[in-house]
PDB file of C-alpha atoms in Angstrom:
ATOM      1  CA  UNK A   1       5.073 -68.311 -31.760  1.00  0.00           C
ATOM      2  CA  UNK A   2       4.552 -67.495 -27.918  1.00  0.00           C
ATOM      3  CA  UNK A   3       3.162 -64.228 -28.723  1.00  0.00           C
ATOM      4  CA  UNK A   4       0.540 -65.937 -31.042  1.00  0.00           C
ATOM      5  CA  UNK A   5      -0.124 -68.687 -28.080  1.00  0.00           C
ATOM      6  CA  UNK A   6      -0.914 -65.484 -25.579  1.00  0.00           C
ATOM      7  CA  UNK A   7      -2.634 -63.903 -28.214  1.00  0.00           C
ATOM      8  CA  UNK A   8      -5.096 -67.005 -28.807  1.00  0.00           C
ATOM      9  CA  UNK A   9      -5.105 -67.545 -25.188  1.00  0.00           C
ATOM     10  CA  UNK A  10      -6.159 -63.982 -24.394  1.00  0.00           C
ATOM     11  CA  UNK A  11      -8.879 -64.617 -26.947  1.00  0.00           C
ATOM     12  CA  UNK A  12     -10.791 -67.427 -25.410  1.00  0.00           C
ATOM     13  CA  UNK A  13     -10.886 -66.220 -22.201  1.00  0.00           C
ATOM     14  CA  UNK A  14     -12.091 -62.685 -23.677  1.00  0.00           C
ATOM     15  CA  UNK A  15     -14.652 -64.525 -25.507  1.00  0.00           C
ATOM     16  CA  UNK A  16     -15.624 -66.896 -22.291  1.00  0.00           C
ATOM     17  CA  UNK A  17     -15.733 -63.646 -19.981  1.00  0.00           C
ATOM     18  CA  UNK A  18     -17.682 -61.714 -22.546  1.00  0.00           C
ATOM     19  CA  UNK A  19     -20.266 -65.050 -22.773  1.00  0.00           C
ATOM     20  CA  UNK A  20     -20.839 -64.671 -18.838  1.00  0.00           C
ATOM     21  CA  UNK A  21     -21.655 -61.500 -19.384  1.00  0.00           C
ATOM     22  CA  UNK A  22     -24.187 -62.120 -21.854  1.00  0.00           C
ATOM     23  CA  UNK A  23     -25.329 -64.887 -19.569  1.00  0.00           C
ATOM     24  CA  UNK A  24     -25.735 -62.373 -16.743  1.00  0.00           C
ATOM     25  CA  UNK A  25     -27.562 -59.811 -19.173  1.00  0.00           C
ATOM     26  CA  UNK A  26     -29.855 -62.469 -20.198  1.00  0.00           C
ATOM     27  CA  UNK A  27     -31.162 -63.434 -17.233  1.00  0.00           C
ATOM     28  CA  UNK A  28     -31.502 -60.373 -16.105  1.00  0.00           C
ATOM     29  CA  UNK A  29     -33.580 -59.653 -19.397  1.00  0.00           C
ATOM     30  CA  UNK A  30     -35.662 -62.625 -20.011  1.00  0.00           C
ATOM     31  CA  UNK A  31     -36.176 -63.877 -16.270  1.00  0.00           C
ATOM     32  CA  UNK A  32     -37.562 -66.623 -15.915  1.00  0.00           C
ATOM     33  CA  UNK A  33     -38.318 -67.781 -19.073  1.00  0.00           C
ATOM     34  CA  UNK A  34     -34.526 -67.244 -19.967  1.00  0.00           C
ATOM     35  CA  UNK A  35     -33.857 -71.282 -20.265  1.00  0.00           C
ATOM     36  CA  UNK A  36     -36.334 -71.023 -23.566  1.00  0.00           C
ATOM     37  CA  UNK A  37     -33.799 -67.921 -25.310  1.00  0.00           C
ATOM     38  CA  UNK A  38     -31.751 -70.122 -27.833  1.00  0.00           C
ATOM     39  CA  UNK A  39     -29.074 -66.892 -27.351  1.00  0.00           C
ATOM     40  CA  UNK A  40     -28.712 -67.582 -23.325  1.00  0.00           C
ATOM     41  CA  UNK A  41     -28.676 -71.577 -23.699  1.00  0.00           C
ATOM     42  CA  UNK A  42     -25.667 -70.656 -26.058  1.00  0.00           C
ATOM     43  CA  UNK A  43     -23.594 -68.556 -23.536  1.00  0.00           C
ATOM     44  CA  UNK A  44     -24.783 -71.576 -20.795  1.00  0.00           C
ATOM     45  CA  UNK A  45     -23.447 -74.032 -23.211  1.00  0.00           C
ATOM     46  CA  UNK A  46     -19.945 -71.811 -23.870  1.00  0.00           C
ATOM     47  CA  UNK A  47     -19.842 -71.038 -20.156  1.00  0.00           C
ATOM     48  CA  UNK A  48     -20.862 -74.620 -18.820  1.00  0.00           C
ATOM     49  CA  UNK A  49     -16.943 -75.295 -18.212  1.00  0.00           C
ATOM     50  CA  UNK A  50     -15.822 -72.654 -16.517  1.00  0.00           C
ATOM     51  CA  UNK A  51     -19.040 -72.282 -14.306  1.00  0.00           C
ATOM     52  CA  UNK A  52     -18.336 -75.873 -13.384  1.00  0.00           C
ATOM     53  CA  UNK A  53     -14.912 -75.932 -12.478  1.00  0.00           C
ATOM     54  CA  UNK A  54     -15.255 -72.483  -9.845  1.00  0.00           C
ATOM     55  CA  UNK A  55     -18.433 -74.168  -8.716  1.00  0.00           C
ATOM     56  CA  UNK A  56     -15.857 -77.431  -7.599  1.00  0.00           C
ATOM     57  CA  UNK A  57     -13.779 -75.032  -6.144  1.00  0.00           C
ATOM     58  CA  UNK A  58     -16.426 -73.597  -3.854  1.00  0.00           C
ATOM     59  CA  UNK A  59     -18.532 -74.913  -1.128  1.00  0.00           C
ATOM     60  CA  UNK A  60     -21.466 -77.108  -1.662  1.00  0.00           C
ATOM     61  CA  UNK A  61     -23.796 -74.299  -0.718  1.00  0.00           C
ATOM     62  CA  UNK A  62     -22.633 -71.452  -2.642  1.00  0.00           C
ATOM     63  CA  UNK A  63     -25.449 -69.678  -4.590  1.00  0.00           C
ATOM     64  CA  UNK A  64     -24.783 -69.605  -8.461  1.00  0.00           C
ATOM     65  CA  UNK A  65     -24.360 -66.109  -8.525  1.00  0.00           C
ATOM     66  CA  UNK A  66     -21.699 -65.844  -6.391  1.00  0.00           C
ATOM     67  CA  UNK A  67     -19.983 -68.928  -8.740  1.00  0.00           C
ATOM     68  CA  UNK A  68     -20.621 -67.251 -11.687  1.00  0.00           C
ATOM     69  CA  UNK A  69     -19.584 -63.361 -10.713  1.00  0.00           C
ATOM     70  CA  UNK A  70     -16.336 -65.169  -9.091  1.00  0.00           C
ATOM     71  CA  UNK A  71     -15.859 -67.200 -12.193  1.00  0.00           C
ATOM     72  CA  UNK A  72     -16.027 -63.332 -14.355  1.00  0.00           C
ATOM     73  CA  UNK A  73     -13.341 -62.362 -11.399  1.00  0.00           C
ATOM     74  CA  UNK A  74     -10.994 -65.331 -12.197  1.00  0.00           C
ATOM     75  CA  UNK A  75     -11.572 -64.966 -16.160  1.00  0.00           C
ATOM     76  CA  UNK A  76     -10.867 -61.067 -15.951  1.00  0.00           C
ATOM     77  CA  UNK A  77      -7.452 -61.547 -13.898  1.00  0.00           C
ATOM     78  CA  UNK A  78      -6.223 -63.952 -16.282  1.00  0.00           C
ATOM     79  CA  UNK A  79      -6.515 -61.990 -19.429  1.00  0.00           C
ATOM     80  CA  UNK A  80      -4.370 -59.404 -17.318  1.00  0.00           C
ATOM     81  CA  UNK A  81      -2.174 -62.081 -16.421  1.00  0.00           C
ATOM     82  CA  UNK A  82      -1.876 -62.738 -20.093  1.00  0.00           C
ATOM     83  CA  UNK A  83      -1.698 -58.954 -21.528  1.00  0.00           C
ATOM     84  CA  UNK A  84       1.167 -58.490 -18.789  1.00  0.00           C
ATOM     85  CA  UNK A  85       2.682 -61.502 -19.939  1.00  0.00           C
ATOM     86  CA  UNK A  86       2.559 -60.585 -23.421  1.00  0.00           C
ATOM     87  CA  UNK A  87       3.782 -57.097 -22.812  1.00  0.00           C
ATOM     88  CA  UNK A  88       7.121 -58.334 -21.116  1.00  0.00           C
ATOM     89  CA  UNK A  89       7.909 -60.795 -24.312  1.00  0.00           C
ATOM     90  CA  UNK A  90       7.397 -57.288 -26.261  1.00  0.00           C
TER      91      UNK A  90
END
């Protein structure tokens, strides 16, 4: 049953890094008429969350980009966290 937790776990956080990447790809694509893709207010929507709570645990006058690319950092060691996790209950 753990396994299966880790496994799910590992999932969403796959998926959520995967959406900020999309996010970042968007915006790089579209510019500034990004906020009128359906496809990038999706991955703002799935990444609102995350975004949000690194953003708290920044300073008031960190840029975005620096929230977001931090937020990919902290979403990226976590699904290692998890596969190493997993890979011990093995």
């Amino acid at each position: 049953m753990l396994l299966f937790l880790i496994g799910a776990l590992r999932a969403i956080v796959e998926m959520l890094g995967l959406a900020l990447l999309g996010l970042a790809a968007m915006s790089v694509l579209a510019g500034s008429r990004r906020h009128d893709n359906a496809i990038y207010r999706l991955f703002e929507l799935l990444t609102r969350a995350p975004r949000r709570l690194v953003a708290a645990l920044l300073p008031a006058s960190t840029p975005a980009v620096v929230s977001g690319v931090l937020c990919f950092v902290l979403l990226f060691v976590i699904w290692i966290g998890l596969a190493l996790w997993r890979l011990t209950l093995v």
